[in-house]
């Protein structure tokens, strides 16, 4: 019995030792940082890169490290305040996956990481804010290209403007960059520059990509009419999430895009109000198209700010054939044709040109029809 008990205890000890040894550890890192990485969350991770100062034993109050496991690479920034190290950034999508590991520097209060692909170099620069450097904002991105024939080194400098991004190209030989960015050009739209939200895959690294990708909410009509929809407000969502979108406030309603309509939280989302634990939103599909629809209210960080929607639910009919759209402010594209004499439910007004309605079909569908084509049965 004692032998069995001793053997069991030995096995447990060996398992504990094995588990401990699997946690990330690197002799270049101070004890405080290695202590953070000793937790079970970092089992099977290895430190594949540290910033140049830490590499040579010159680290100060900021340390950068890449933690890797398989194809996954996680960028971690540690800061020291009052002698204690804290993990302030833990971001996978700030880095490329796989065996491409960046070089990193922290000099003159600027954190920089870069990838050298031989004929192209990508540099990303972030600056800390806050007393303990807990927040890091992008200050610039540079994308270098090399021409071995000329030879010529050329780069595009990308900077946040507060309302979008500016692009300008430079060349060490000609003094000018590529044709599309010879002059400084600004593209307006929503872009997340906080390192906690930065996504290296979706960040537009050229002017043409920015023009395709960056979007901003369209101007909303003035709602002074009776039963007007509430004013749309930009909501706060967790980044890198995706939610299914329905045309009405439950999963029984029509869902666009062949039943696959979804919204990504990495772009602007306007919230108009809450109904049946669902929120009416408008979001960008592309720079040219938007869509109204409903998502779960759980997606909103601060639900206390949600205004309650109170649709009129009045019987109405279509006075002349017209299209029903979920994008009244941009494409005005028809989702379905409403026939003359068809019954609908009047819900609300949206400016002077549009009326928000619900069809009586199965499944039901909500959208916007021209106000001139509806007759309300009061």
Short mmCIF file of C-alpha atoms in Angstrom, two decimals:
data_model
loop_
_atom_site.label_atom_id
_atom_site.label_comp_id
_atom_site.label_asym_id
_atom_site.label_seq_id
_atom_site.Cartn_x
_atom_site.Cartn_y
_atom_site.Cartn_z
CA UNK A 1 0.00 0.00 0.00
CA UNK A 2 2.82 2.38 0.91
CA UNK A 3 4.60 1.60 -2.36
CA UNK A 4 1.44 2.40 -4.33
CA UNK A 5 0.92 5.63 -2.40
CA UNK A 6 4.56 6.67 -2.82
CA UNK A 7 4.41 5.86 -6.53
CA UNK A 8 1.26 7.95 -6.93
CA UNK A 9 2.81 10.90 -5.10
CA UNK A 10 5.96 10.63 -7.25
CA UNK A 11 3.84 10.62 -10.40
CA UNK A 12 1.98 13.73 -9.24
CA UNK A 13 5.28 15.48 -8.48
CA UNK A 14 6.68 14.58 -11.88
CA UNK A 15 3.53 15.86 -13.58
CA UNK A 16 3.76 19.12 -11.64
CA UNK A 17 7.42 19.50 -12.57
CA UNK A 18 6.58 18.75 -16.21
CA UNK A 19 3.76 21.31 -16.22
CA UNK A 20 6.00 23.93 -14.64
CA UNK A 21 8.75 23.32 -17.15
CA UNK A 22 6.29 23.86 -20.00
CA UNK A 23 5.64 27.49 -18.98
CA UNK A 24 7.47 30.21 -20.90
CA UNK A 25 10.83 31.28 -19.50
CA UNK A 26 13.77 33.21 -20.94
CA UNK A 27 17.04 34.02 -19.18
CA UNK A 28 17.18 37.42 -20.91
CA UNK A 29 14.04 38.52 -19.07
CA UNK A 30 14.01 39.81 -15.48
CA UNK A 31 12.52 37.70 -12.71
CA UNK A 32 9.37 39.84 -12.54
CA UNK A 33 8.56 39.21 -16.20
CA UNK A 34 9.43 35.52 -16.02
CA UNK A 35 7.17 35.31 -12.99
CA UNK A 36 4.25 36.58 -15.09
CA UNK A 37 5.07 34.07 -17.83
CA UNK A 38 5.26 31.18 -15.35
CA UNK A 39 1.47 31.00 -15.16
CA UNK A 40 -0.48 28.14 -16.73
CA UNK A 41 -1.79 30.47 -19.47
CA UNK A 42 1.69 30.37 -21.01
CA UNK A 43 2.17 26.60 -20.96
CA UNK A 44 3.90 25.37 -24.14
CA UNK A 45 4.79 28.94 -25.22
CA UNK A 46 8.40 29.94 -25.89
CA UNK A 47 9.97 33.40 -26.05
CA UNK A 48 11.03 33.72 -29.69
CA UNK A 49 12.08 37.38 -29.67
CA UNK A 50 12.80 40.22 -27.27
CA UNK A 51 13.57 43.87 -27.95
CA UNK A 52 17.18 44.77 -28.69
CA UNK A 53 17.78 46.44 -25.33
CA UNK A 54 16.63 43.40 -23.39
CA UNK A 55 18.60 41.14 -25.73
CA UNK A 56 21.81 42.88 -24.72
CA UNK A 57 20.94 43.31 -21.04
CA UNK A 58 20.06 47.02 -21.32
CA UNK A 59 16.32 46.91 -20.66
CA UNK A 60 14.75 49.75 -18.69
CA UNK A 61 11.11 50.17 -17.70
CA UNK A 62 9.66 48.69 -20.91
CA UNK A 63 10.26 45.21 -22.30
CA UNK A 64 8.83 43.73 -25.50
CA UNK A 65 8.67 40.00 -26.15
CA UNK A 66 7.09 37.66 -28.68
CA UNK A 67 5.57 34.50 -27.20
CA UNK A 68 5.06 31.70 -29.72
CA UNK A 69 3.28 28.36 -29.78
CA UNK A 70 2.97 26.60 -33.11
CA UNK A 71 1.73 29.09 -35.71
CA UNK A 72 0.57 31.52 -33.02
CA UNK A 73 2.68 34.59 -32.16
CA UNK A 74 1.65 36.96 -29.38
CA UNK A 75 3.15 40.41 -28.87
CA UNK A 76 3.59 41.22 -25.18
CA UNK A 77 4.64 44.54 -23.68
CA UNK A 78 5.68 44.69 -20.04
CA UNK A 79 6.12 47.93 -18.10
CA UNK A 80 7.63 48.49 -14.68
CA UNK A 81 6.17 50.93 -12.16
CA UNK A 82 7.17 51.16 -8.49
CA UNK A 83 9.48 48.20 -9.00
CA UNK A 84 6.72 45.88 -10.20
CA UNK A 85 6.42 44.46 -13.73
CA UNK A 86 3.00 44.31 -15.40
CA UNK A 87 1.78 42.87 -18.68
CA UNK A 88 0.05 45.83 -20.40
CA UNK A 89 -0.28 44.51 -23.98
CA UNK A 90 -1.12 40.97 -25.06
CA UNK A 91 -2.00 41.02 -28.75
CA UNK A 92 -1.90 38.20 -31.27
CA UNK A 93 -3.25 40.06 -34.31
CA UNK A 94 -0.57 42.72 -34.09
CA UNK A 95 1.87 40.15 -35.53
CA UNK A 96 1.98 37.82 -38.50
CA UNK A 97 1.42 34.15 -37.77
CA UNK A 98 3.91 31.38 -38.52
CA UNK A 99 7.69 31.53 -38.58
CA UNK A 100 7.87 35.25 -39.44
CA UNK A 101 9.13 36.74 -36.17
CA UNK A 102 9.74 40.52 -35.96
CA UNK A 103 12.78 42.37 -34.72
CA UNK A 104 11.94 44.88 -31.98
CA UNK A 105 13.39 48.06 -30.47
CA UNK A 106 12.40 50.47 -27.73
CA UNK A 107 14.32 53.73 -28.08
CA UNK A 108 13.46 57.32 -27.09
CA UNK A 109 10.00 56.37 -25.84
CA UNK A 110 9.09 54.71 -29.15
CA UNK A 111 8.39 50.99 -29.53
CA UNK A 112 9.19 49.73 -33.02
CA UNK A 113 8.85 46.28 -34.54
CA UNK A 114 9.65 45.37 -38.11
CA UNK A 115 9.67 42.55 -40.64
CA UNK A 116 12.36 42.25 -43.32
CA UNK A 117 11.18 40.23 -46.32
CA UNK A 118 14.27 40.85 -48.45
CA UNK A 119 12.69 43.10 -51.08
CA UNK A 120 10.28 44.73 -48.63
CA UNK A 121 10.51 46.00 -45.06
CA UNK A 122 7.53 46.80 -42.83
CA UNK A 123 8.05 49.01 -39.77
CA UNK A 124 5.45 49.74 -37.08
CA UNK A 125 5.97 52.52 -34.51
CA UNK A 126 3.98 52.97 -31.28
CA UNK A 127 4.24 55.55 -28.50
CA UNK A 128 3.13 55.05 -24.88
CA UNK A 129 0.55 57.11 -23.03
CA UNK A 130 -0.61 57.05 -19.44
CA UNK A 131 1.40 57.31 -16.25
CA UNK A 132 2.49 53.67 -16.35
CA UNK A 133 2.68 53.36 -20.15
CA UNK A 134 -0.36 51.11 -20.17
CA UNK A 135 -1.63 52.38 -23.54
CA UNK A 136 0.28 52.41 -26.84
CA UNK A 137 -0.83 54.42 -29.87
CA UNK A 138 0.47 54.02 -33.42
CA UNK A 139 2.50 57.02 -34.58
CA UNK A 140 3.56 55.76 -38.00
CA UNK A 141 3.99 52.79 -40.30
CA UNK A 142 6.63 52.61 -43.03
CA UNK A 143 6.56 50.14 -45.90
CA UNK A 144 9.91 49.98 -47.71
CA UNK A 145 10.55 48.47 -51.14
CA UNK A 146 13.95 47.82 -52.70
CA UNK A 147 14.85 47.91 -56.36
CA UNK A 148 18.08 45.98 -56.90
CA UNK A 149 18.39 47.11 -60.53
CA UNK A 150 18.34 50.90 -60.05
CA UNK A 151 19.29 50.56 -57.09
CA UNK A 152 16.59 52.49 -55.24
CA UNK A 153 15.13 52.34 -51.75
CA UNK A 154 11.64 53.75 -51.46
CA UNK A 155 9.11 53.87 -48.64
CA UNK A 156 5.55 54.93 -47.97
CA UNK A 157 5.06 56.71 -44.66
CA UNK A 158 1.63 56.22 -43.09
CA UNK A 159 0.43 58.33 -40.15
CA UNK A 160 -2.87 58.59 -38.26
CA UNK A 161 -4.62 61.94 -38.65
CA UNK A 162 -7.39 61.60 -36.08
CA UNK A 163 -9.99 61.14 -38.80
CA UNK A 164 -8.14 58.61 -40.96
CA UNK A 165 -4.64 58.00 -42.36
CA UNK A 166 -2.18 60.05 -44.40
CA UNK A 167 0.10 58.50 -47.03
CA UNK A 168 3.26 59.95 -48.53
CA UNK A 169 6.00 58.25 -50.55
CA UNK A 170 9.75 58.98 -50.48
CA UNK A 171 12.76 57.77 -52.43
CA UNK A 172 16.44 58.07 -51.52
CA UNK A 173 17.38 58.38 -55.19
CA UNK A 174 14.66 60.47 -56.82
CA UNK A 175 13.31 62.15 -53.69
CA UNK A 176 9.83 60.98 -54.64
CA UNK A 177 7.98 57.83 -53.83
CA UNK A 178 5.64 55.69 -55.89
CA UNK A 179 3.27 57.51 -58.22
CA UNK A 180 0.15 57.12 -56.09
CA UNK A 181 1.79 58.61 -53.00
CA UNK A 182 4.21 61.21 -54.35
CA UNK A 183 2.17 63.90 -52.61
CA UNK A 184 0.81 63.56 -49.09
CA UNK A 185 -2.73 62.23 -49.36
CA UNK A 186 -5.26 61.72 -46.55
CA UNK A 187 -7.97 59.08 -46.56
CA UNK A 188 -10.80 59.61 -44.08
CA UNK A 189 -12.36 56.72 -42.22
CA UNK A 190 -12.34 54.63 -39.06
CA UNK A 191 -9.00 53.10 -38.11
CA UNK A 192 -7.92 51.65 -34.76
CA UNK A 193 -4.46 52.86 -33.77
CA UNK A 194 -4.39 51.49 -30.21
CA UNK A 195 -1.98 48.54 -30.02
CA UNK A 196 -4.63 46.63 -28.03
CA UNK A 197 -6.82 46.76 -31.15
CA UNK A 198 -4.25 46.91 -33.97
CA UNK A 199 -4.56 44.23 -36.65
CA UNK A 200 -1.54 43.82 -38.93
CA UNK A 201 -3.58 41.87 -41.51
CA UNK A 202 -6.34 44.42 -41.97
CA UNK A 203 -4.21 47.56 -41.72
CA UNK A 204 -4.10 49.21 -45.20
CA UNK A 205 -0.42 49.41 -46.18
CA UNK A 206 -1.01 51.36 -49.40
CA UNK A 207 -3.09 54.33 -50.46
CA UNK A 208 -5.18 52.20 -52.82
CA UNK A 209 -5.95 49.71 -50.02
CA UNK A 210 -6.96 52.56 -47.71
CA UNK A 211 -9.35 53.93 -50.31
CA UNK A 212 -10.92 50.49 -50.62
CA UNK A 213 -11.07 49.71 -46.91
CA UNK A 214 -11.52 52.85 -44.81
CA UNK A 215 -15.11 53.80 -44.23
CA UNK A 216 -17.01 56.30 -42.11
CA UNK A 217 -20.65 56.58 -41.09
CA UNK A 218 -22.86 58.35 -43.64
CA UNK A 219 -24.64 61.55 -42.63
CA UNK A 220 -27.92 60.71 -40.94
CA UNK A 221 -31.10 62.53 -42.00
CA UNK A 222 -32.70 64.98 -39.59
CA UNK A 223 -35.46 63.09 -37.78
CA UNK A 224 -38.14 65.59 -36.78
CA UNK A 225 -41.14 63.64 -38.06
CA UNK A 226 -43.59 61.68 -35.96
CA UNK A 227 -42.41 58.26 -34.76
CA UNK A 228 -38.85 59.00 -35.87
CA UNK A 229 -36.06 56.48 -35.26
CA UNK A 230 -33.73 57.58 -32.44
CA UNK A 231 -30.50 59.30 -33.40
CA UNK A 232 -27.74 56.83 -34.26
CA UNK A 233 -24.72 56.81 -31.97
CA UNK A 234 -21.37 55.07 -32.35
CA UNK A 235 -21.36 52.12 -29.99
CA UNK A 236 -18.55 50.52 -27.99
CA UNK A 237 -17.80 46.90 -28.88
CA UNK A 238 -15.03 44.40 -28.19
CA UNK A 239 -12.69 44.33 -31.17
CA UNK A 240 -12.10 41.28 -33.39
CA UNK A 241 -15.63 39.98 -32.77
CA UNK A 242 -18.26 39.06 -35.37
CA UNK A 243 -22.00 38.84 -34.82
CA UNK A 244 -24.86 37.54 -37.00
CA UNK A 245 -27.19 40.27 -38.30
CA UNK A 246 -30.94 39.88 -38.77
CA UNK A 247 -33.34 42.34 -40.39
CA UNK A 248 -35.56 42.31 -37.27
CA UNK A 249 -35.22 41.87 -33.49
CA UNK A 250 -35.07 38.05 -33.39
CA UNK A 251 -33.51 35.14 -35.24
CA UNK A 252 -36.84 34.41 -36.94
CA UNK A 253 -36.41 37.45 -39.20
CA UNK A 254 -34.87 37.47 -42.65
CA UNK A 255 -31.06 37.43 -42.70
CA UNK A 256 -29.34 39.01 -45.68
CA UNK A 257 -26.33 37.74 -47.67
CA UNK A 258 -27.96 34.36 -48.25
CA UNK A 259 -28.47 33.90 -44.54
CA UNK A 260 -24.88 34.82 -43.65
CA UNK A 261 -25.04 38.57 -42.90
CA UNK A 262 -22.59 39.42 -40.11
CA UNK A 263 -20.93 42.50 -38.65
CA UNK A 264 -17.28 42.83 -37.65
CA UNK A 265 -16.52 45.07 -34.69
CA UNK A 266 -13.32 46.31 -36.34
CA UNK A 267 -15.14 49.14 -38.13
CA UNK A 268 -17.71 51.75 -37.15
CA UNK A 269 -21.10 50.59 -35.87
CA UNK A 270 -23.98 52.95 -35.13
CA UNK A 271 -26.63 51.98 -32.57
CA UNK A 272 -30.21 53.24 -32.82
CA UNK A 273 -31.87 51.45 -29.92
CA UNK A 274 -32.81 48.17 -28.27
CA UNK A 275 -35.83 45.91 -28.78
CA UNK A 276 -36.33 42.35 -27.47
CA UNK A 277 -32.69 42.13 -26.29
CA UNK A 278 -31.55 43.02 -29.82
CA UNK A 279 -30.06 46.31 -30.97
CA UNK A 280 -30.76 48.07 -34.26
CA UNK A 281 -27.46 49.01 -35.87
CA UNK A 282 -26.02 50.42 -39.07
CA UNK A 283 -22.62 49.12 -40.15
CA UNK A 284 -20.22 49.20 -43.08
CA UNK A 285 -20.06 46.36 -45.58
CA UNK A 286 -17.60 48.28 -47.77
CA UNK A 287 -16.67 51.91 -48.40
CA UNK A 288 -19.68 52.14 -50.75
CA UNK A 289 -22.32 50.09 -48.91
CA UNK A 290 -23.84 49.96 -45.44
CA UNK A 291 -26.60 47.89 -43.86
CA UNK A 292 -29.22 48.26 -41.11
CA UNK A 293 -30.01 45.21 -39.02
CA UNK A 294 -30.22 43.73 -35.53
CA UNK A 295 -27.60 42.00 -33.39
CA UNK A 296 -27.67 40.66 -29.84
CA UNK A 297 -27.56 43.39 -27.18
CA UNK A 298 -24.86 41.35 -25.42
CA UNK A 299 -22.42 42.62 -28.06
CA UNK A 300 -22.61 46.15 -26.62
CA UNK A 301 -20.16 46.87 -23.81
CA UNK A 302 -22.29 49.44 -21.95
CA UNK A 303 -25.91 48.35 -22.27
CA UNK A 304 -27.09 51.01 -19.79
CA UNK A 305 -26.75 53.57 -22.57
CA UNK A 306 -29.12 51.75 -24.93
CA UNK A 307 -32.28 53.63 -25.83
CA UNK A 308 -35.45 51.53 -25.96
CA UNK A 309 -37.03 51.29 -29.41
CA UNK A 310 -40.81 51.70 -29.44
CA UNK A 311 -42.03 51.01 -33.00
CA UNK A 312 -45.50 52.30 -33.88
CA UNK A 313 -46.70 48.94 -35.29
CA UNK A 314 -49.48 50.51 -37.34
CA UNK A 315 -51.16 48.65 -40.22
CA UNK A 316 -50.27 50.15 -43.60
CA UNK A 317 -50.21 49.32 -47.29
CA UNK A 318 -48.04 50.00 -50.33
CA UNK A 319 -49.66 52.65 -52.57
CA UNK A 320 -47.31 51.95 -55.50
CA UNK A 321 -44.74 49.28 -56.21
CA UNK A 322 -41.31 50.10 -54.77
CA UNK A 323 -38.16 48.50 -53.40
CA UNK A 324 -37.43 47.70 -49.76
CA UNK A 325 -33.81 48.43 -48.83
CA UNK A 326 -31.54 47.86 -45.84
CA UNK A 327 -29.16 50.60 -47.08
CA UNK A 328 -31.18 53.82 -47.42
CA UNK A 329 -28.20 56.17 -47.15
CA UNK A 330 -25.71 54.77 -49.68
CA UNK A 331 -26.63 52.27 -52.40
CA UNK A 332 -30.39 52.27 -51.73
CA UNK A 333 -30.22 48.77 -53.20
CA UNK A 334 -33.45 46.80 -53.37
CA UNK A 335 -33.64 43.72 -51.13
CA UNK A 336 -37.18 42.82 -52.16
CA UNK A 337 -39.92 44.36 -54.33
CA UNK A 338 -43.03 45.53 -52.48
CA UNK A 339 -46.10 45.20 -54.68
CA UNK A 340 -48.85 47.77 -54.95
CA UNK A 341 -51.56 47.03 -52.40
CA UNK A 342 -49.30 44.79 -50.30
CA UNK A 343 -49.80 45.07 -46.55
CA UNK A 344 -46.94 46.12 -44.27
CA UNK A 345 -46.48 47.33 -40.69
CA UNK A 346 -45.47 50.94 -40.27
CA UNK A 347 -42.71 51.19 -37.62
CA UNK A 348 -41.05 54.61 -37.78
CA UNK A 349 -39.89 57.45 -40.00
CA UNK A 350 -36.31 58.00 -41.06
CA UNK A 351 -35.90 61.53 -42.33
CA UNK A 352 -38.42 62.87 -44.83
CA UNK A 353 -37.69 60.36 -47.60
CA UNK A 354 -37.82 56.98 -45.86
CA UNK A 355 -40.23 54.98 -43.72
CA UNK A 356 -39.13 52.00 -41.65
CA UNK A 357 -41.52 49.06 -42.12
CA UNK A 358 -41.96 45.34 -41.55
CA UNK A 359 -43.33 42.95 -44.15
CA UNK A 360 -46.08 40.43 -43.45
CA UNK A 361 -44.19 37.70 -45.27
CA UNK A 362 -42.58 34.57 -43.86
CA UNK A 363 -39.94 35.09 -42.68
CA UNK A 364 -40.75 38.71 -41.80
CA UNK A 365 -38.36 41.37 -43.04
CA UNK A 366 -37.63 44.90 -41.89
CA UNK A 367 -36.29 47.67 -44.05
CA UNK A 368 -36.86 51.11 -45.54
CA UNK A 369 -39.32 52.08 -48.27
CA UNK A 370 -39.97 55.50 -49.86
CA UNK A 371 -42.34 57.50 -47.64
CA UNK A 372 -44.31 58.60 -50.69
CA UNK A 373 -45.32 54.97 -51.36
CA UNK A 374 -46.96 54.10 -48.01
CA UNK A 375 -50.48 54.62 -46.75
CA UNK A 376 -51.03 54.24 -43.00
CA UNK A 377 -54.33 52.78 -41.84
CA UNK A 378 -55.13 54.69 -38.65
#
